Amino acid sequence: MTYGSWITYARKYKPILFELEHRYYGKSHPTEDLSTENLVYLTSQQALADLAFFIEAMNQKHNLTRDVKWIVFGGSYAGNLAAWVRLKYPHLVHGAMSASAPLLAKLDFPEFFKDVEDSLRANNKKCSTILKESVDQVEVPLQTAVGQKHFNKLFNLCEDKSEKVHNSLNMYNLVTKSETLDWLCTLLKYRGPEINRLGNIRNIIFGRKCYNYDEMISQIENNVWEGPTGFGDRQWIYQTCTEFGYYQTTAKFPLSLYIQRCQNMFKSSYNKMFLDHAINRTNVFYGGLDIEVSNVVFVHGSLDPWRLLGITKTLNDKAPAILIEGAGHCDNMLGASHDDSPQLTAARVQIGELIGTWINS
């Protein structure tokens, strides 16, 4: 834990810093394996209880008095947890910085890609048009054997199983590094067929290693801790099936594909009715976007589609929202850089001032 915005704030306020690992992720192995039966203990509610227990244990270990103020930080799903732990354990947590948090659980989330398209169009209309044409061209080479081979080579597929590519590209949205819209548009303007440009972007972001769909599915279905699953893919998919949804659907990749994945990977009873009830339960328990909380700052970037499920308008004087123009997902969690926009810099200052207010109150 040596880099990030919280380190900057720590230099000013001189706190003790702790970084807590979520159960079932990383090296936290509370069960024998990752079988569906053993994943029953993987819930956001249990994660919050773990955090509360940890705080109590650290207070005791370090002889911290009750007037010591804990401030928590989290981004994305961890941003949810940051806000929720302040909501559920206000006697233990005094303040929270919740970045890019999709607080509203939502089963079907088609707005995600529509917002991406809108952001591209607003930034560069020509760029948006080229990208759409590139995606449309993906269908063309899949109609013939020769075209499939070209497609496999262009997108670095290990096997001739192009019919599975659509599912993998949409169902497993691997988060890598944040690339700017200008960078994307520059690559899309290169000469040559649009689909080739799309393939080049894929290779730059994901690397030149070939993409093996069957191997990826096998890894996610593997329930052994020591296997590839231990990194968290299986765990997170389980949480989407039992708590959150967040499925970024399109006309060609409807909700039914995601529900089928839940049933194939975990239980046949994980049908649409089950998922609907699970997501409703999450929103009832935490409050969704009507969360009643204080000493929480909700931070989002205007270019981040996840803001659509988050709080972007101030709830009350003690629960402000900061929408950073031109920023992406969790940008304010990163350490300060000379490349930061004035809006991002101003947001960092505002967050720091809020932390100071919480500490001194």
CSV table of C-alpha atoms in Angstrom, one decimal:
chain,number,residue,atom,x,y,z
A,1,MET,CA,0.0,0.0,0.0
A,2,THR,CA,2.4,2.7,-1.3
A,3,TYR,CA,0.4,4.5,-4.0
A,4,GLY,CA,-3.0,6.2,-4.2
A,5,SER,CA,-4.9,9.2,-3.2
A,6,TRP,CA,-5.3,7.9,0.4
A,7,ILE,CA,-1.6,8.0,0.7
A,8,THR,CA,-1.6,11.7,-0.1
A,9,TYR,CA,-4.3,12.4,2.5
A,10,ALA,CA,-2.4,10.2,5.0
A,11,ARG,CA,0.7,12.4,4.7
A,12,LYS,CA,-1.4,15.3,5.8
A,13,TYR,CA,-3.3,13.8,8.7
A,14,LYS,CA,-0.8,11.2,9.9
A,15,PRO,CA,-3.1,8.2,10.5
A,16,ILE,CA,-2.5,4.5,10.9
A,17,LEU,CA,-3.2,2.9,7.5
A,18,PHE,CA,-4.8,-0.5,7.0
A,19,GLU,CA,-5.6,-2.4,3.8
A,20,LEU,CA,-8.2,-5.1,4.2
A,21,GLU,CA,-8.7,-8.0,1.9
A,22,HIS,CA,-12.2,-9.1,1.0
A,23,ARG,CA,-13.1,-12.7,2.1
A,24,TYR,CA,-12.8,-15.2,-0.8
A,25,TYR,CA,-10.5,-12.9,-2.8
A,26,GLY,CA,-6.7,-12.9,-2.8
A,27,LYS,CA,-5.3,-15.0,0.0
A,28,SER,CA,-8.5,-15.0,2.1
A,29,HIS,CA,-9.7,-18.7,2.0
A,30,PRO,CA,-12.4,-19.2,4.6
A,31,THR,CA,-13.6,-22.5,3.1
A,32,GLU,CA,-12.1,-25.7,1.7
A,33,ASP,CA,-12.8,-24.7,-1.9
A,34,LEU,CA,-14.9,-22.5,-4.2
A,35,SER,CA,-17.8,-24.9,-4.7
A,36,THR,CA,-21.2,-23.4,-4.9
A,37,GLU,CA,-22.1,-24.9,-1.5
A,38,ASN,CA,-19.0,-23.1,0.1
A,39,LEU,CA,-19.7,-19.8,-1.6
A,40,VAL,CA,-22.8,-19.3,0.5
A,41,TYR,CA,-20.6,-17.3,2.9
A,42,LEU,CA,-19.6,-14.9,0.1
A,43,THR,CA,-21.9,-11.9,0.6
A,44,SER,CA,-21.4,-8.1,0.9
A,45,GLN,CA,-23.2,-8.3,4.3
A,46,GLN,CA,-20.6,-10.7,5.5
A,47,ALA,CA,-17.8,-8.6,4.1
A,48,LEU,CA,-19.1,-5.6,6.1
A,49,ALA,CA,-19.3,-7.7,9.2
A,50,ASP,CA,-15.7,-8.8,8.6
A,51,LEU,CA,-14.7,-5.1,8.4
A,52,ALA,CA,-16.5,-4.3,11.6
A,53,PHE,CA,-14.8,-7.2,13.4
A,54,PHE,CA,-11.4,-6.0,12.0
A,55,ILE,CA,-11.9,-2.5,13.3
A,56,GLU,CA,-12.8,-3.7,16.7
A,57,ALA,CA,-9.8,-6.0,16.7
A,58,MET,CA,-7.4,-3.3,15.6
A,59,ASN,CA,-8.8,-0.9,18.2
A,60,GLN,CA,-8.0,-3.5,20.9
A,61,LYS,CA,-4.6,-4.5,19.4
A,62,HIS,CA,-3.4,-0.9,19.2
A,63,ASN,CA,-5.1,0.4,22.3
A,64,LEU,CA,-7.2,2.9,20.3
A,65,THR,CA,-9.8,4.7,22.2
A,66,ARG,CA,-13.4,5.1,21.2
A,67,ASP,CA,-12.8,8.7,20.0
A,68,VAL,CA,-10.4,7.5,17.3
A,69,LYS,CA,-12.0,8.1,13.9
A,70,TRP,CA,-11.9,5.5,11.2
A,71,ILE,CA,-12.2,6.8,7.6
A,72,VAL,CA,-12.7,4.2,4.8
A,73,PHE,CA,-11.8,4.4,1.1
A,74,GLY,CA,-13.1,2.2,-1.7
A,75,GLY,CA,-13.7,2.3,-5.4
A,76,SER,CA,-16.2,0.5,-7.6
A,77,TYR,CA,-17.7,-2.5,-5.6
A,78,ALA,CA,-15.4,-1.5,-2.7
A,79,GLY,CA,-16.9,2.0,-3.1
A,80,ASN,CA,-20.2,0.3,-2.3
A,81,LEU,CA,-18.7,-1.3,0.7
A,82,ALA,CA,-17.2,2.0,1.9
A,83,ALA,CA,-20.6,3.7,1.9
A,84,TRP,CA,-22.5,0.7,3.3
A,85,VAL,CA,-20.1,0.2,6.2
A,86,ARG,CA,-20.7,3.8,7.2
A,87,LEU,CA,-24.5,3.1,6.8
A,88,LYS,CA,-24.6,-0.1,8.8
A,89,TYR,CA,-21.8,0.5,11.4
A,90,PRO,CA,-21.8,4.3,12.0
A,91,HIS,CA,-20.5,3.7,15.6
A,92,LEU,CA,-17.3,2.2,14.1
A,93,VAL,CA,-16.7,4.2,10.9
A,94,HIS,CA,-16.7,8.0,11.0
A,95,GLY,CA,-16.5,8.8,7.3
A,96,ALA,CA,-16.2,7.2,3.9
A,97,MET,CA,-14.9,8.1,0.4
A,98,SER,CA,-17.0,6.1,-2.1
A,99,ALA,CA,-15.6,6.3,-5.6
A,100,SER,CA,-17.4,5.1,-8.8
A,101,ALA,CA,-19.8,3.0,-6.6
A,102,PRO,CA,-22.7,1.3,-8.4
A,103,LEU,CA,-24.9,1.4,-5.3
A,104,LEU,CA,-28.1,0.4,-7.2
A,105,ALA,CA,-28.1,-3.3,-7.9
A,106,LYS,CA,-29.6,-3.8,-11.4
A,107,LEU,CA,-30.2,-7.1,-13.2
A,108,ASP,CA,-30.4,-5.8,-16.7
A,109,PHE,CA,-28.0,-2.9,-17.5
A,110,PRO,CA,-28.2,-2.1,-21.2
A,111,GLU,CA,-27.6,1.6,-20.5
A,112,PHE,CA,-23.9,0.8,-20.0
A,113,PHE,CA,-22.9,0.5,-23.6
A,114,LYS,CA,-25.4,3.2,-24.7
A,115,ASP,CA,-23.5,5.6,-22.4
A,116,VAL,CA,-20.2,4.5,-23.8
A,117,GLU,CA,-21.5,5.3,-27.3
A,118,ASP,CA,-22.8,8.6,-26.1
A,119,SER,CA,-19.5,9.5,-24.5
A,120,LEU,CA,-17.6,8.7,-27.7
A,121,ARG,CA,-20.1,10.7,-29.8
A,122,ALA,CA,-19.8,13.7,-27.6
A,123,ASN,CA,-16.0,13.5,-27.7
A,124,ASN,CA,-15.7,12.8,-31.4
A,125,LYS,CA,-18.7,12.1,-33.6
A,126,LYS,CA,-16.5,10.7,-36.4
A,127,CYS,CA,-14.8,8.4,-33.9
A,128,SER,CA,-18.1,7.0,-32.7
A,129,THR,CA,-19.2,6.3,-36.3
A,130,ILE,CA,-15.9,4.5,-37.1
A,131,LEU,CA,-16.2,2.4,-34.0
A,132,LYS,CA,-19.8,1.4,-34.8
A,133,GLU,CA,-18.8,0.4,-38.3
A,134,SER,CA,-15.9,-1.6,-36.9
A,135,VAL,CA,-18.1,-3.6,-34.6
A,136,ASP,CA,-20.7,-4.1,-37.4
A,137,GLN,CA,-17.9,-5.6,-39.6
A,138,VAL,CA,-17.2,-8.3,-37.0
A,139,GLU,CA,-20.2,-10.2,-38.4
A,140,VAL,CA,-18.8,-10.3,-42.0
A,141,PRO,CA,-15.7,-12.6,-41.6
A,142,LEU,CA,-17.6,-15.1,-39.5
A,143,GLN,CA,-19.7,-16.2,-42.5
A,144,THR,CA,-17.0,-18.2,-44.2
A,145,ALA,CA,-14.2,-20.5,-43.1
A,146,VAL,CA,-11.5,-18.2,-44.6
A,147,GLY,CA,-13.1,-15.2,-42.9
A,148,GLN,CA,-13.1,-17.1,-39.6
A,149,LYS,CA,-9.4,-17.8,-39.9
A,150,HIS,CA,-8.7,-14.2,-40.6
A,151,PHE,CA,-10.8,-13.2,-37.6
A,152,ASN,CA,-9.0,-15.6,-35.3
A,153,LYS,CA,-5.6,-14.2,-36.4
A,154,LEU,CA,-6.8,-10.6,-36.1
A,155,PHE,CA,-8.2,-11.0,-32.6
A,156,ASN,CA,-5.6,-13.6,-31.4
A,157,LEU,CA,-7.9,-16.5,-30.8
A,158,CYS,CA,-6.1,-19.8,-30.0
A,159,GLU,CA,-8.7,-22.0,-31.7
A,160,ASP,CA,-11.2,-21.9,-34.6
A,161,LYS,CA,-14.2,-21.2,-32.3
A,162,SER,CA,-15.2,-17.8,-33.5
A,163,GLU,CA,-18.9,-18.5,-32.8
A,164,LYS,CA,-18.0,-18.2,-29.1
A,165,VAL,CA,-16.2,-14.9,-29.3
A,166,HIS,CA,-19.3,-12.7,-29.0
A,167,ASN,CA,-20.2,-14.3,-25.7
A,168,SER,CA,-16.7,-14.0,-24.3
A,169,LEU,CA,-16.2,-10.4,-25.4
A,170,ASN,CA,-19.4,-9.2,-23.8
A,171,MET,CA,-19.8,-11.5,-20.8
A,172,TYR,CA,-16.4,-11.1,-19.4
A,173,ASN,CA,-15.5,-7.4,-19.5
A,174,LEU,CA,-12.0,-7.6,-18.2
A,175,VAL,CA,-10.9,-4.3,-16.7
A,176,THR,CA,-7.3,-3.3,-17.6
A,177,LYS,CA,-5.9,0.1,-17.7
A,178,SER,CA,-7.9,3.3,-18.3
A,179,GLU,CA,-7.3,4.5,-21.8
A,180,THR,CA,-8.5,8.0,-22.9
A,181,LEU,CA,-11.1,8.6,-25.5
A,182,ASP,CA,-8.6,10.6,-27.5
A,183,TRP,CA,-6.2,7.7,-27.5
A,184,LEU,CA,-8.9,5.3,-28.7
A,185,CYS,CA,-10.0,7.7,-31.5
A,186,THR,CA,-6.5,8.2,-32.7
A,187,LEU,CA,-6.1,4.4,-33.2
A,188,LEU,CA,-9.5,4.2,-34.9
A,189,LYS,CA,-8.4,6.8,-37.5
A,190,TYR,CA,-5.5,4.7,-38.8
A,191,ARG,CA,-5.7,3.6,-42.4
A,192,GLY,CA,-7.0,0.2,-43.3
A,193,PRO,CA,-10.2,-1.7,-42.8
A,194,GLU,CA,-12.1,-0.7,-39.7
A,195,ILE,CA,-12.1,-4.3,-38.3
A,196,ASN,CA,-8.3,-4.3,-38.4
A,197,ARG,CA,-8.2,-1.2,-36.3
A,198,LEU,CA,-10.5,-2.8,-33.8
A,199,GLY,CA,-8.2,-5.8,-33.7
A,200,ASN,CA,-5.2,-3.6,-33.1
A,201,ILE,CA,-6.9,-1.9,-30.2
A,202,ARG,CA,-7.7,-5.3,-28.7
A,203,ASN,CA,-4.1,-6.4,-29.0
A,204,ILE,CA,-2.7,-3.3,-27.4
A,205,ILE,CA,-5.1,-3.5,-24.4
A,206,PHE,CA,-5.0,-7.2,-23.8
A,207,GLY,CA,-1.6,-8.1,-25.2
A,208,ARG,CA,-0.5,-10.5,-27.9
A,209,LYS,CA,-1.3,-13.7,-26.0
A,210,CYS,CA,-3.9,-15.7,-27.8
A,211,TYR,CA,-7.4,-15.8,-26.4
A,212,ASN,CA,-8.7,-19.3,-25.5
A,213,TYR,CA,-12.4,-19.3,-24.7
A,214,ASP,CA,-12.7,-22.9,-23.5
A,215,GLU,CA,-9.7,-22.5,-21.3
A,216,MET,CA,-11.2,-19.3,-19.7
A,217,ILE,CA,-14.5,-21.1,-19.1
A,218,SER,CA,-12.7,-24.0,-17.6
A,219,GLN,CA,-10.7,-21.7,-15.3
A,220,ILE,CA,-13.9,-20.0,-14.0
A,221,GLU,CA,-15.6,-23.3,-13.3
A,222,ASN,CA,-12.6,-24.6,-11.5
A,223,ASN,CA,-13.4,-24.4,-7.7
A,224,VAL,CA,-9.9,-25.1,-6.4
A,225,TRP,CA,-8.2,-22.3,-4.5
A,226,GLU,CA,-4.8,-23.0,-6.0
A,227,GLY,CA,-6.2,-22.8,-9.5
A,228,PRO,CA,-6.7,-19.7,-11.7
A,229,THR,CA,-10.1,-19.2,-10.1
A,230,GLY,CA,-8.4,-18.0,-6.9
A,231,PHE,CA,-7.9,-14.7,-8.5
A,232,GLY,CA,-11.5,-13.8,-8.2
A,233,ASP,CA,-13.4,-14.3,-11.5
A,234,ARG,CA,-15.6,-17.1,-10.2
A,235,GLN,CA,-16.2,-15.3,-6.9
A,236,TRP,CA,-17.3,-12.1,-8.6
A,237,ILE,CA,-19.6,-13.8,-11.0
A,238,TYR,CA,-21.2,-15.6,-8.1
A,239,GLN,CA,-21.9,-12.2,-6.4
A,240,THR,CA,-23.5,-10.8,-9.6
A,241,CYS,CA,-25.8,-13.9,-9.6
A,242,THR,CA,-26.7,-13.6,-5.9
A,243,GLU,CA,-26.6,-9.9,-5.1
A,244,PHE,CA,-26.0,-7.4,-7.9
A,245,GLY,CA,-26.6,-8.3,-11.5
A,246,TYR,CA,-24.9,-5.4,-13.3
A,247,TYR,CA,-25.3,-7.4,-16.6
A,248,GLN,CA,-24.3,-5.2,-19.5
A,249,THR,CA,-26.7,-6.5,-22.1
A,250,THR,CA,-27.1,-5.8,-25.8
A,251,ALA,CA,-29.6,-6.9,-28.4
A,252,LYS,CA,-27.3,-9.7,-29.4
A,253,PHE,CA,-26.3,-10.6,-25.9
A,254,PRO,CA,-29.5,-10.6,-23.9
A,255,LEU,CA,-30.1,-11.1,-20.2
A,256,SER,CA,-30.9,-14.8,-20.8
A,257,LEU,CA,-27.2,-15.5,-21.6
A,258,TYR,CA,-26.1,-14.2,-18.3
A,259,ILE,CA,-28.8,-16.0,-16.4
A,260,GLN,CA,-27.8,-19.2,-18.2
A,261,ARG,CA,-24.2,-18.7,-17.1
A,262,CYS,CA,-25.4,-18.4,-13.5
A,263,GLN,CA,-27.3,-21.7,-13.8
A,264,ASN,CA,-24.4,-23.5,-15.6
A,265,MET,CA,-21.7,-22.3,-13.1
A,266,PHE,CA,-23.6,-22.6,-9.9
A,267,LYS,CA,-27.2,-23.8,-9.6
A,268,SER,CA,-30.0,-24.6,-12.0
A,269,SER,CA,-32.4,-22.8,-9.6
A,270,TYR,CA,-30.6,-19.5,-10.3
A,271,ASN,CA,-33.3,-18.4,-12.8
A,272,LYS,CA,-34.6,-15.0,-13.5
A,273,MET,CA,-37.0,-15.1,-10.6
A,274,PHE,CA,-34.2,-16.0,-8.3
A,275,LEU,CA,-32.0,-13.2,-9.6
A,276,ASP,CA,-34.8,-10.6,-9.5
A,277,HIS,CA,-35.5,-11.4,-5.8
A,278,ALA,CA,-31.8,-11.4,-5.0
A,279,ILE,CA,-31.3,-7.9,-6.5
A,280,ASN,CA,-34.4,-6.5,-4.9
A,281,ARG,CA,-33.2,-7.9,-1.5
A,282,THR,CA,-29.9,-6.0,-2.0
A,283,ASN,CA,-31.6,-2.7,-2.7
A,284,VAL,CA,-34.0,-3.1,0.1
A,285,PHE,CA,-31.3,-3.9,2.6
A,286,TYR,CA,-28.9,-1.0,1.6
A,287,GLY,CA,-31.4,1.5,0.2
A,288,GLY,CA,-30.1,1.7,-3.4
A,289,LEU,CA,-29.9,5.3,-4.4
A,290,ASP,CA,-32.0,6.4,-1.5
A,291,ILE,CA,-29.4,5.5,1.1
A,292,GLU,CA,-29.7,7.5,4.3
A,293,VAL,CA,-26.2,8.3,5.4
A,294,SER,CA,-23.9,11.1,6.5
A,295,ASN,CA,-20.1,11.7,6.3
A,296,VAL,CA,-19.9,10.0,3.0
A,297,VAL,CA,-18.7,11.6,-0.2
A,298,PHE,CA,-19.8,10.0,-3.5
A,299,VAL,CA,-17.3,10.6,-6.3
A,300,HIS,CA,-17.9,9.8,-10.0
A,301,GLY,CA,-16.4,10.6,-13.4
A,302,SER,CA,-18.6,12.0,-16.1
A,303,LEU,CA,-17.2,9.4,-18.6
A,304,ASP,CA,-17.8,6.4,-16.4
A,305,PRO,CA,-20.9,4.4,-17.3
A,306,TRP,CA,-21.1,3.0,-13.8
A,307,ARG,CA,-22.2,6.5,-12.6
A,308,LEU,CA,-25.6,5.6,-13.9
A,309,LEU,CA,-26.0,3.3,-11.0
A,310,GLY,CA,-24.5,5.7,-8.5
A,311,ILE,CA,-25.2,8.9,-6.6
A,312,THR,CA,-24.2,11.9,-8.7
A,313,LYS,CA,-26.2,14.5,-6.9
A,314,THR,CA,-25.7,15.6,-3.3
A,315,LEU,CA,-28.1,13.9,-0.9
A,316,ASN,CA,-27.6,16.4,1.9
A,317,ASP,CA,-25.0,18.7,3.4
A,318,LYS,CA,-23.3,15.7,5.0
A,319,ALA,CA,-23.4,13.4,2.0
A,320,PRO,CA,-22.1,15.4,-1.0
A,321,ALA,CA,-21.6,14.1,-4.5
A,322,ILE,CA,-18.8,15.1,-6.7
A,323,LEU,CA,-19.1,14.5,-10.5
A,324,ILE,CA,-15.7,15.1,-12.1
A,325,GLU,CA,-16.0,16.3,-15.7
A,326,GLY,CA,-13.9,14.2,-18.1
A,327,ALA,CA,-12.9,11.6,-15.6
A,328,GLY,CA,-13.3,7.8,-15.8
A,329,HIS,CA,-13.8,5.0,-13.4
A,330,CYS,CA,-12.1,5.5,-10.0
A,331,ASP,CA,-9.8,8.2,-11.4
A,332,ASN,CA,-9.7,10.0,-8.1
A,333,MET,CA,-8.4,6.9,-6.4
A,334,LEU,CA,-5.1,7.2,-8.2
A,335,GLY,CA,-2.2,9.3,-7.0
A,336,ALA,CA,-2.0,12.8,-8.2
A,337,SER,CA,-0.3,13.3,-11.6
A,338,HIS,CA,0.8,16.2,-13.7
A,339,ASP,CA,-1.6,15.0,-16.3
A,340,ASP,CA,-4.6,15.4,-14.1
A,341,SER,CA,-7.3,17.8,-15.3
A,342,PRO,CA,-8.2,20.9,-13.3
A,343,GLN,CA,-11.5,19.3,-12.4
A,344,LEU,CA,-9.8,16.1,-11.1
A,345,THR,CA,-7.3,18.2,-9.1
A,346,ALA,CA,-10.2,20.3,-7.6
A,347,ALA,CA,-12.0,17.1,-6.6
A,348,ARG,CA,-9.0,15.8,-4.8
A,349,VAL,CA,-8.8,19.0,-2.8
A,350,GLN,CA,-12.5,18.9,-2.0
A,351,ILE,CA,-12.2,15.3,-0.8
A,352,GLY,CA,-9.3,16.2,1.4
A,353,GLU,CA,-11.1,19.1,3.0
A,354,LEU,CA,-14.1,16.8,3.7
A,355,ILE,CA,-11.8,14.3,5.4
A,356,GLY,CA,-10.4,17.1,7.5
A,357,THR,CA,-13.9,18.2,8.5
A,358,TRP,CA,-14.8,14.6,9.6
A,359,ILE,CA,-11.7,14.2,11.6
A,360,ASN,CA,-12.1,17.5,13.4
A,361,SER,CA,-15.8,17.2,14.1
